[in-house]
Short mmCIF file of C-alpha atoms and ligand atoms in Angstrom, two decimals:
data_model
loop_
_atom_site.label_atom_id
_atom_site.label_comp_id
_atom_site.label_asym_id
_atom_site.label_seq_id
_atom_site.Cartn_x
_atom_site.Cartn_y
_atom_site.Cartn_z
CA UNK P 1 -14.53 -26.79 2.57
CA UNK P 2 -16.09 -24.51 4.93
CA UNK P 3 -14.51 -21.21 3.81
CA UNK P 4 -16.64 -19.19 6.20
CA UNK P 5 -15.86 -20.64 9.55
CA UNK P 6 -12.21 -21.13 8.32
CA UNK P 7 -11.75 -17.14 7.49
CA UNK P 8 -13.80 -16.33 10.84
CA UNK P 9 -11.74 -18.93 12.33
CA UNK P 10 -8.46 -18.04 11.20
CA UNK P 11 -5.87 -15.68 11.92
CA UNK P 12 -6.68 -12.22 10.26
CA UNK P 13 -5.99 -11.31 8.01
CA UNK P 14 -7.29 -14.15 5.87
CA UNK P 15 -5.08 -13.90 2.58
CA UNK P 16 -6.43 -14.83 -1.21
CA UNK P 17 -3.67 -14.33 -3.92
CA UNK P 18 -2.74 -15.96 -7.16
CA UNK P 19 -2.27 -13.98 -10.55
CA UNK P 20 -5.23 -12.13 -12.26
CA UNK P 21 -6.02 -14.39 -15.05
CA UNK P 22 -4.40 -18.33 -15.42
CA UNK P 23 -1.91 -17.76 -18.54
CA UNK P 24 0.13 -21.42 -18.45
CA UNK P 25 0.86 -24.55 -16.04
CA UNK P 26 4.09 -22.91 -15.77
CA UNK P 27 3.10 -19.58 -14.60
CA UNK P 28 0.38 -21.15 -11.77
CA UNK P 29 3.31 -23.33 -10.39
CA UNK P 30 5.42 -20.62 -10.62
CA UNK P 31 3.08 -18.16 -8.47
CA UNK P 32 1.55 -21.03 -6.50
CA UNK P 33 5.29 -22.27 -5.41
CA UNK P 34 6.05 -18.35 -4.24
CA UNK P 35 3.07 -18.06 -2.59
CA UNK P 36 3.02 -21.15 -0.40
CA UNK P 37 6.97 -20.93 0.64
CA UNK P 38 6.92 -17.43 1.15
CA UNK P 39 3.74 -15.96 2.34
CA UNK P 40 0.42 -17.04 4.41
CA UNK P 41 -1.89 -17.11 1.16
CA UNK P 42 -4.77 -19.80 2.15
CA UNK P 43 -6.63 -19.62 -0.88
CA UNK P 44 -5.49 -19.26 -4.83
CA UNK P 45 -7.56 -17.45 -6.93
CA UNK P 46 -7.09 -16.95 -10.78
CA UNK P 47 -9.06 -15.83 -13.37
CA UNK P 48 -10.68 -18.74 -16.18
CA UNK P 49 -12.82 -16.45 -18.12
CA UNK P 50 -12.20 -12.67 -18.13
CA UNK P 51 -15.33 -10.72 -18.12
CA UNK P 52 -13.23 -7.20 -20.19
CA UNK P 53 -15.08 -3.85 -20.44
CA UNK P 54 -13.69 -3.61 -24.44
CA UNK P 55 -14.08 -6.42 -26.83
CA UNK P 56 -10.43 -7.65 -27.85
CA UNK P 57 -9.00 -7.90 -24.88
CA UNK P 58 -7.04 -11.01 -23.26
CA UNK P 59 -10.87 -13.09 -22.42
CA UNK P 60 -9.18 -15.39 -20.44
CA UNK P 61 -8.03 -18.72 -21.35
CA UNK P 62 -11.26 -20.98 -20.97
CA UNK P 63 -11.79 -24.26 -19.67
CA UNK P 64 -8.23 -25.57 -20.75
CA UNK P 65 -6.72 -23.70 -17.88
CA UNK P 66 -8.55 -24.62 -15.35
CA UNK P 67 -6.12 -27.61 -14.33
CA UNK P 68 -3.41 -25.51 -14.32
CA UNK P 69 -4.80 -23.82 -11.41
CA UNK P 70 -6.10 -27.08 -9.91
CA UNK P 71 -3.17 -28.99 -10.58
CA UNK P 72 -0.67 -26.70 -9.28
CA UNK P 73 -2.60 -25.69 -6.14
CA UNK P 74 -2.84 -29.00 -5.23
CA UNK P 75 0.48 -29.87 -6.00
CA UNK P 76 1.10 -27.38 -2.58
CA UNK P 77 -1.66 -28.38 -0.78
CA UNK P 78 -4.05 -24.98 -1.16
CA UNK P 79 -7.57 -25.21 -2.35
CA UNK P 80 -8.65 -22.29 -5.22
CA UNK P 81 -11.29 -19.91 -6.44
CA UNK P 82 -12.54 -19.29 -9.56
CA UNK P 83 -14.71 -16.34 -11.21
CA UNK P 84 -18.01 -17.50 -12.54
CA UNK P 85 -20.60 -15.25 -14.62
CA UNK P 86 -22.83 -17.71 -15.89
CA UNK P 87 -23.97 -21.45 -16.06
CA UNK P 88 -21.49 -22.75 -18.31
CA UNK P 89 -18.56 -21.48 -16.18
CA UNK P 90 -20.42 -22.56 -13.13
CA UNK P 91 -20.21 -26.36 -14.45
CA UNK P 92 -17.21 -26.56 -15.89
CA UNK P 93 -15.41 -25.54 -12.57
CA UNK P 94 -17.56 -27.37 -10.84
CA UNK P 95 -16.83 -30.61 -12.51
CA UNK P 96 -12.97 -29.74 -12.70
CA UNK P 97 -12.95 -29.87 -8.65
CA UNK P 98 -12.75 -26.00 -7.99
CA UNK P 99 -13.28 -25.31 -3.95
CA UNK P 100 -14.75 -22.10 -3.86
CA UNK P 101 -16.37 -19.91 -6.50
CA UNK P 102 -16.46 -16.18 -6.92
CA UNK P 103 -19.15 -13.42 -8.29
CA UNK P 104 -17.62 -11.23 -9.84
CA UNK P 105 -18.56 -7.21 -10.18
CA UNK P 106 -19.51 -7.00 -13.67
CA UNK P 107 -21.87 -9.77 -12.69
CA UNK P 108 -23.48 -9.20 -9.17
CA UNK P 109 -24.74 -5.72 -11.47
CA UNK P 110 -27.25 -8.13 -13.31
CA UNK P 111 -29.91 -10.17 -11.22
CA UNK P 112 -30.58 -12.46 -14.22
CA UNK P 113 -26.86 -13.04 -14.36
CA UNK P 114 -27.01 -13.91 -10.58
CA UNK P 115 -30.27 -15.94 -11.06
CA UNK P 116 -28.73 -17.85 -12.94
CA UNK P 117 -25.86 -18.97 -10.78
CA UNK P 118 -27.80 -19.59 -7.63
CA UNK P 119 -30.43 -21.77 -10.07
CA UNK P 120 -27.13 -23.95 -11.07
CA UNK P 121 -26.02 -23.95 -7.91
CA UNK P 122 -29.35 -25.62 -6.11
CA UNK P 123 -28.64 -28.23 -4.35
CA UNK P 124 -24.66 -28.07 -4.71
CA UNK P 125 -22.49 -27.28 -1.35
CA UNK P 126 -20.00 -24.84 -2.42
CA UNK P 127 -18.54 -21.68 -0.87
CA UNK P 128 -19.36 -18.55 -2.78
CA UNK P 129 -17.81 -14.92 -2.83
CA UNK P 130 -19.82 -11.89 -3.77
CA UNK P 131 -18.07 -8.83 -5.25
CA UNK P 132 -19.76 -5.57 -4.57
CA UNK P 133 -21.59 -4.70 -8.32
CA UNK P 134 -19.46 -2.14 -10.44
CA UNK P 135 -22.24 0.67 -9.08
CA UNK P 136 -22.26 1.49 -5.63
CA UNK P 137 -25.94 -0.04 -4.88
CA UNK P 138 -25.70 -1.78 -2.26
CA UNK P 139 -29.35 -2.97 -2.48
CA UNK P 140 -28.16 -4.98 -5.47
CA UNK P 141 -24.79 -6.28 -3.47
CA UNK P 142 -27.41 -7.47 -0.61
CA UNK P 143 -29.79 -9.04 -3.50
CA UNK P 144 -27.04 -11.02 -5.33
CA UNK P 145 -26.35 -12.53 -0.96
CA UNK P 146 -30.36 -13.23 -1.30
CA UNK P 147 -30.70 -15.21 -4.43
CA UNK P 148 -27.59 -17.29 -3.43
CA UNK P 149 -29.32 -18.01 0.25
CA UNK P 150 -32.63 -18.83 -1.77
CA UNK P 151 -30.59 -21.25 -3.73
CA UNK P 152 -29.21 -22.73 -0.29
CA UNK P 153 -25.83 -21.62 -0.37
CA UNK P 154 -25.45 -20.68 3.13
CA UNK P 155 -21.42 -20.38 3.09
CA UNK P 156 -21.32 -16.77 1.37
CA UNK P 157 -18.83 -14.04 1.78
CA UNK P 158 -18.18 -10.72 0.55
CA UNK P 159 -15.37 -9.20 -1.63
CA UNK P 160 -15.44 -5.12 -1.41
CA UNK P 161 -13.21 -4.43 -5.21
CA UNK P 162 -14.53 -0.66 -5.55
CA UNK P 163 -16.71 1.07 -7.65
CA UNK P 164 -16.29 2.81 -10.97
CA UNK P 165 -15.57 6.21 -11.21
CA UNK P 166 -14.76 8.01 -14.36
CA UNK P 167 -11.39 9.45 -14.77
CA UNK P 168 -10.77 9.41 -10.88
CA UNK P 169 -7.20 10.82 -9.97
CA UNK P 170 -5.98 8.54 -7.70
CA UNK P 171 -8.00 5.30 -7.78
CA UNK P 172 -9.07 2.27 -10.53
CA UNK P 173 -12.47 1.96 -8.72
CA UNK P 174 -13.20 4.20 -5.80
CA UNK P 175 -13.34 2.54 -1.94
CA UNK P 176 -16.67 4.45 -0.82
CA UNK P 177 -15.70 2.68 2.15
CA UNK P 178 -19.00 3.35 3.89
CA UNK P 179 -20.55 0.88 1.18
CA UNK P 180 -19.07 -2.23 2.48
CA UNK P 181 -19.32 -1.00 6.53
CA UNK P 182 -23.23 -0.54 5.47
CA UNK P 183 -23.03 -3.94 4.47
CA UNK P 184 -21.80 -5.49 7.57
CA UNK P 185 -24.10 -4.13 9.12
CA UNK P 186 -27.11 -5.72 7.51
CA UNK P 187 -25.36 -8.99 7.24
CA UNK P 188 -22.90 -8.63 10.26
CA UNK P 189 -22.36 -12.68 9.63
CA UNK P 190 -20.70 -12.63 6.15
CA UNK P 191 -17.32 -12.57 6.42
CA UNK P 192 -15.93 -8.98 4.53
CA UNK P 193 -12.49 -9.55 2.35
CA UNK P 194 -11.15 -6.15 0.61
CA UNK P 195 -9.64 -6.58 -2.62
CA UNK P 196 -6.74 -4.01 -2.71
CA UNK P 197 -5.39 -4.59 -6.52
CA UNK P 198 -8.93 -3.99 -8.50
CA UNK P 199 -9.62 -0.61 -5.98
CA UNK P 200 -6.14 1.07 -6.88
CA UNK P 201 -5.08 -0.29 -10.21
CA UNK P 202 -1.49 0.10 -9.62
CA UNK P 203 1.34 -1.58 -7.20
CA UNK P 204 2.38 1.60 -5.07
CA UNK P 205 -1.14 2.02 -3.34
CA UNK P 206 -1.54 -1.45 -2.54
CA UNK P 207 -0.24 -0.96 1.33
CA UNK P 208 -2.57 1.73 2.10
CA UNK P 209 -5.26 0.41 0.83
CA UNK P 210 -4.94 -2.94 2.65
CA UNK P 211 -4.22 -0.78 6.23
CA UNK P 212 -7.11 0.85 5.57
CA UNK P 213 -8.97 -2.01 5.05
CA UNK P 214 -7.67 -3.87 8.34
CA UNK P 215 -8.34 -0.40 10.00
CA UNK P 216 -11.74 -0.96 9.20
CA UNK P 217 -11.65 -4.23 10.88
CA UNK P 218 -11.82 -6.54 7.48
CA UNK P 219 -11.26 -10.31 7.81
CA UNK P 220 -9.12 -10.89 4.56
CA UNK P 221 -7.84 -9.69 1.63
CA UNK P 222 -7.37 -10.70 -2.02
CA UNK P 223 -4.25 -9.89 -3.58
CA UNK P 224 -3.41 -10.46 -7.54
CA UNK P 225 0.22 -11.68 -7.86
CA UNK P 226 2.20 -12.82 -10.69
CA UNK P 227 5.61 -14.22 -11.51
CA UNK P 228 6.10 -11.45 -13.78
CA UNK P 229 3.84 -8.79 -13.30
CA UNK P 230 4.42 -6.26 -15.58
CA UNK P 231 4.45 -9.02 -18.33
CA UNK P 232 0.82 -10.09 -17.20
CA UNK P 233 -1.73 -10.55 -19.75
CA UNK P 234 -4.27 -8.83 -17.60
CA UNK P 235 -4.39 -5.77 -15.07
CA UNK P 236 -0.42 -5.72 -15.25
CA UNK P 237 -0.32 -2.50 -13.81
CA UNK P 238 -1.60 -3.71 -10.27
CA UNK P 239 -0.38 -7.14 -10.01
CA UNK P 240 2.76 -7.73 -7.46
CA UNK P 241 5.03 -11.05 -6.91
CA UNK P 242 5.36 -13.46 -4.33
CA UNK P 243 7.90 -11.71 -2.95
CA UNK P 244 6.08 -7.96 -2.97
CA UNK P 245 3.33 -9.77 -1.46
CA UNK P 246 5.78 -10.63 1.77
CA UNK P 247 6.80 -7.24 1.79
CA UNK P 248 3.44 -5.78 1.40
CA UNK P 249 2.44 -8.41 4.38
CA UNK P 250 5.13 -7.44 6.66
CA UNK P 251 4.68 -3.40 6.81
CA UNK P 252 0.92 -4.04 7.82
CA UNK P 253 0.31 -3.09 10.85
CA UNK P 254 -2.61 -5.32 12.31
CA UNK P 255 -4.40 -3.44 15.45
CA UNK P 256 -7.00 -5.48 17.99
CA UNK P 257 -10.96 -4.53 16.90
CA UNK P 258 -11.57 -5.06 20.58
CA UNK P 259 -12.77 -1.47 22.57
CA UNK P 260 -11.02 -1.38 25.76
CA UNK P 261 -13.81 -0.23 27.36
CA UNK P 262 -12.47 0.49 30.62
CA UNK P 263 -9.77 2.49 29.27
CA UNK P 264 -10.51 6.06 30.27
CA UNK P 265 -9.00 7.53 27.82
CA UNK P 266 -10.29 6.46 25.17
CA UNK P 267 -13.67 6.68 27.11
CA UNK P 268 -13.36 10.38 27.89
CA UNK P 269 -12.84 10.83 23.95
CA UNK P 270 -15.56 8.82 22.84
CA UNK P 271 -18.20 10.82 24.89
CA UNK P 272 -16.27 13.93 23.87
CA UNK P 273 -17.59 12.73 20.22
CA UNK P 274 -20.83 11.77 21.39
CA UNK P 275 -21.20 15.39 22.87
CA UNK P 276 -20.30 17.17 19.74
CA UNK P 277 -22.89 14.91 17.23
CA UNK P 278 -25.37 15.91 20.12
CA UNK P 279 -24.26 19.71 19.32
CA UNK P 280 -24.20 19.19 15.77
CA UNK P 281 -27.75 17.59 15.32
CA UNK P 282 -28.67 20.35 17.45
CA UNK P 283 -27.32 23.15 14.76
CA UNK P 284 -28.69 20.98 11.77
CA UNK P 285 -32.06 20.97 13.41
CA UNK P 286 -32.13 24.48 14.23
CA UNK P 287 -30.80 25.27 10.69
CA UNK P 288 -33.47 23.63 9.00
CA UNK P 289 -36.08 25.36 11.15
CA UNK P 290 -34.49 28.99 9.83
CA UNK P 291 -34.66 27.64 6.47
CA UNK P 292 -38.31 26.55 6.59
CA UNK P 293 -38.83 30.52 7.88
CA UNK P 294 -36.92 30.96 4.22
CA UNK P 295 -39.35 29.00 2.33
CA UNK P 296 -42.22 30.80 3.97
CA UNK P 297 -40.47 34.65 3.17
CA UNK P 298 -40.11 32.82 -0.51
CA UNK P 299 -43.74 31.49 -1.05
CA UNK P 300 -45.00 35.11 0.58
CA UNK P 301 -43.02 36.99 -1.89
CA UNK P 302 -43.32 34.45 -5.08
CA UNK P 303 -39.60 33.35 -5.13
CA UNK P 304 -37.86 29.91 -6.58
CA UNK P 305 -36.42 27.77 -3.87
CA UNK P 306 -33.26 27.32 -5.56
CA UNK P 307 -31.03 30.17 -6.33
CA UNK P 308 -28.47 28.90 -8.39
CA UNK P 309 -25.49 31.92 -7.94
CA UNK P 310 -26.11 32.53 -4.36
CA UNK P 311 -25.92 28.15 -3.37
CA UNK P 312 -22.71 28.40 -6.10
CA UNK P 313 -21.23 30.71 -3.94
CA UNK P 314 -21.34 29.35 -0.64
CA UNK P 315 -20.36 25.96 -1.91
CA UNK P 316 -16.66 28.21 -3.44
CA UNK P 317 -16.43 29.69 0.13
CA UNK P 318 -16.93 26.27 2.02
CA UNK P 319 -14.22 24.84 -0.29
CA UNK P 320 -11.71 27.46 0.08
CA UNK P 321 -11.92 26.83 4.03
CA UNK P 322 -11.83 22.98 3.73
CA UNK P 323 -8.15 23.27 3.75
CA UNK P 324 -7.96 25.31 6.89
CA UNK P 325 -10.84 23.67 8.58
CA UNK P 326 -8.68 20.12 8.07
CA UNK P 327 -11.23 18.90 6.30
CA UNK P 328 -11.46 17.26 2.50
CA UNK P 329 -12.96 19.13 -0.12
CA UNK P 330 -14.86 15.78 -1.28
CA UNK P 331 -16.54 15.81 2.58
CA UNK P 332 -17.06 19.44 2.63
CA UNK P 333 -18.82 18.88 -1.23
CA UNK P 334 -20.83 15.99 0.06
CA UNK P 335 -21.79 17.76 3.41
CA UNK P 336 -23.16 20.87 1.31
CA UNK P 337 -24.76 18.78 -1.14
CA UNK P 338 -26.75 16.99 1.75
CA UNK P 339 -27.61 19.56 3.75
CA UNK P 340 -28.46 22.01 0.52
CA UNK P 341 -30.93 18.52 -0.35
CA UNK P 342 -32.42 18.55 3.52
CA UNK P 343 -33.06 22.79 3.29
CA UNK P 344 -34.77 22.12 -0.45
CA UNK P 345 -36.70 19.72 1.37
CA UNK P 346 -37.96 21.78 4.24
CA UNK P 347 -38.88 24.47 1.72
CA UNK P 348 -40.42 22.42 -0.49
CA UNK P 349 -43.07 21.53 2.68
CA UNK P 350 -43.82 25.11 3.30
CA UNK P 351 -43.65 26.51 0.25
CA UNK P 352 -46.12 23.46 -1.34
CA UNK P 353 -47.86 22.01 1.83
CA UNK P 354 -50.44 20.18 -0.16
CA UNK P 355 -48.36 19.30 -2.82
CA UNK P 356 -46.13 17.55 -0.51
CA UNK P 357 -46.31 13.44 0.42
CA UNK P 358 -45.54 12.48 3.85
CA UNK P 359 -42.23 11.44 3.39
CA UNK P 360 -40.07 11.01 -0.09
C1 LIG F 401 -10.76 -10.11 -10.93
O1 LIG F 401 -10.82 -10.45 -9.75
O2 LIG F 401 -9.80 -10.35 -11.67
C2 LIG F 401 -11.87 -9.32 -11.47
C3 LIG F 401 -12.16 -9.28 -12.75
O3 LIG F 401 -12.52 -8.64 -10.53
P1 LIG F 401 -13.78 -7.64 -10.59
O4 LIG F 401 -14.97 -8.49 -10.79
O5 LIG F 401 -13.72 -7.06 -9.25
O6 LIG F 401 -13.50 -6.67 -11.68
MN1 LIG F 402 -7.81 -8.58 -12.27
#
């Protein structure tokens, strides 16, 4: 199978469900049956082998349920996926017939893990999905895509799940949704499927996270279902049904990724935008110029560059207007925190000239 051409292919978006981990033949005919009479899944995943952050967790069933998944799958005429993390798994599903195989995140995060894979895989023609790694590197996400091309597997796509956060209030693993648009852009010919259930963690943000996603112009999306969610043996919390799925489906709204470029409206805001970044590089450019005048008032008078209670302070005042200015206190954080690193680094040149490399 050609999963690469068939998702690029396809109507959008391209849609990957089946329940997070294969518990019984029963349960994958149950799901598989839903999912083929009800909604426009193409491709059944399920998890084999459960890679769990604790010890003592459900690990998955193993090799015995990997014909459940095959079995029933066929049984509707849908080919499946399957997580690998090492050799073992990579033959067994291989020999039991699986169509497509999957990286998964706790496993793109190790290059000997991936190694491995793409050395079992020489020499085999098989689809492959990458999850991002757990850490928002995407050096290491575009690695894990290089060591599977080495191995010749030139059918490759990419599964955005999230990264981990600790304690975050409203997501399981955070979007960083510039991550995954950084990646397009270095490999603009993998095909990018979001994977809504692992990013939120829980049913009831499911739909924004997949409009988001085909806001962003994603191709599919991978969706954990379940006969009986909340009975799951794994992730119940963010598993859905056949039925949810439909429902999910049907309140997406799906908008073109083609610019109307003659439209003048949307022409007249666009340059709008394009005028204000001009302004705005302008300001940052002039505001790094005062602040090199800072450095040189600091190194004249022997000051530190960083002064701890003054920076704290304008960081409290710039949140307090966030709300006003419309804008989130996580941008306004991130803004001050990059343009605070850009001013150290200005200083840093005047203050030290000959301590200072050409560029860091
Ligand atoms: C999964 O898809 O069930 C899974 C374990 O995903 P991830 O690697 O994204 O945690
Ligand atoms: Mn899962």
């Amino acid at each position: 199978m050609n999963l690469r051409s068939k998702i690029r292919e396809g109507k959008r978006p391209f849609l990957i469900s089946g329940p997070c981990s294969a518990e019984s033949e029963e349960q994958m005919f149950t799901i598989v049956e839903g999912l083929k009479n009800n909604t426009s899944t193409e491709l059944i995943r399920a998890g084999i082998w459960k890679p769990r952050t604790r010890p003592n967790s459900f690990e998955g069933m193993g090799e015995v349920a990997l014909p459940w998944l095959i079995d029933a799958a066929k049984a509707f005429n849908l080919p499946t996926a399957v997580e690998i993390a090492n050799k073992q798994h990579v033959e067994a599903a291989l020999k039991a017939g699986v169509d497509v195989l999957w990286i998964g995140a706790r496993t793109t995060v190790n290059p000997f893990a991936v190694q491995e894979i793409a050395d079992c895989l020489q020499g085999v023609s098989i689809p492959v999905m990458i999850k991002n790694p757990v850490n928002p590197d995407l050096e290491l996400w575009l690695g894990a895509f290089e060591r599977l091309a080495q191995a010749g597997i030139t059918d490759l796509t990419a599964v955005h799940r999230g990264f981990s956060f600790y304690k975050h209030p409203k997501y399981r693993n955070i979007p960083s949704w510039e991550i995954p648009i950084a990646l397009r852009e270095r490999l603009p010919e993998i095909p990018l499927i979001c994977d809504p259930s692992h990013i939120s963690g829980r049913r009831d943000l499911l739909l924004e996270v997949s409009q988001k996603a085909m806001d962003l112009n994603f191709d599919g999306l991978m969706i954990e279902t379940h006969p009986n969610p909340d009975e799951a043996w794994s992730d119940a919390k963010q598993q859905i049904t056949a039925q949810g799925l439909v429902e999910l489906m049907s309140q997406l709204v799906l908008r073109s990724s083609d610019l109307p470029l003659e439209d003048d409206l949307l022409k007249d805001l666009r340059s709008k935008i394009g005028i204000l970044d001009d302004r705005l590089f302008d300001l940052l450019s002039e505001r790094m110029r005062i602040s090199e005048q800072v450095g040189n008032y600091k190194r004249e008078h022997n000051m530190t560059i960083l002064q701890q209670e003054l920076w704290a302070k304008m960081i409290v005042n710039r949140l307090e207007m966030s709300q006003e200015m419309n804008l989130s206190e996580m941008f306004v954080r991130k803004f001050m925190d990059a343009m605070h690193q850009e001013s150290i680094r200005h200083q840093t040149k005047v203050m030290n000239p000959n301590l200072t490399k050409k560029e860091e």
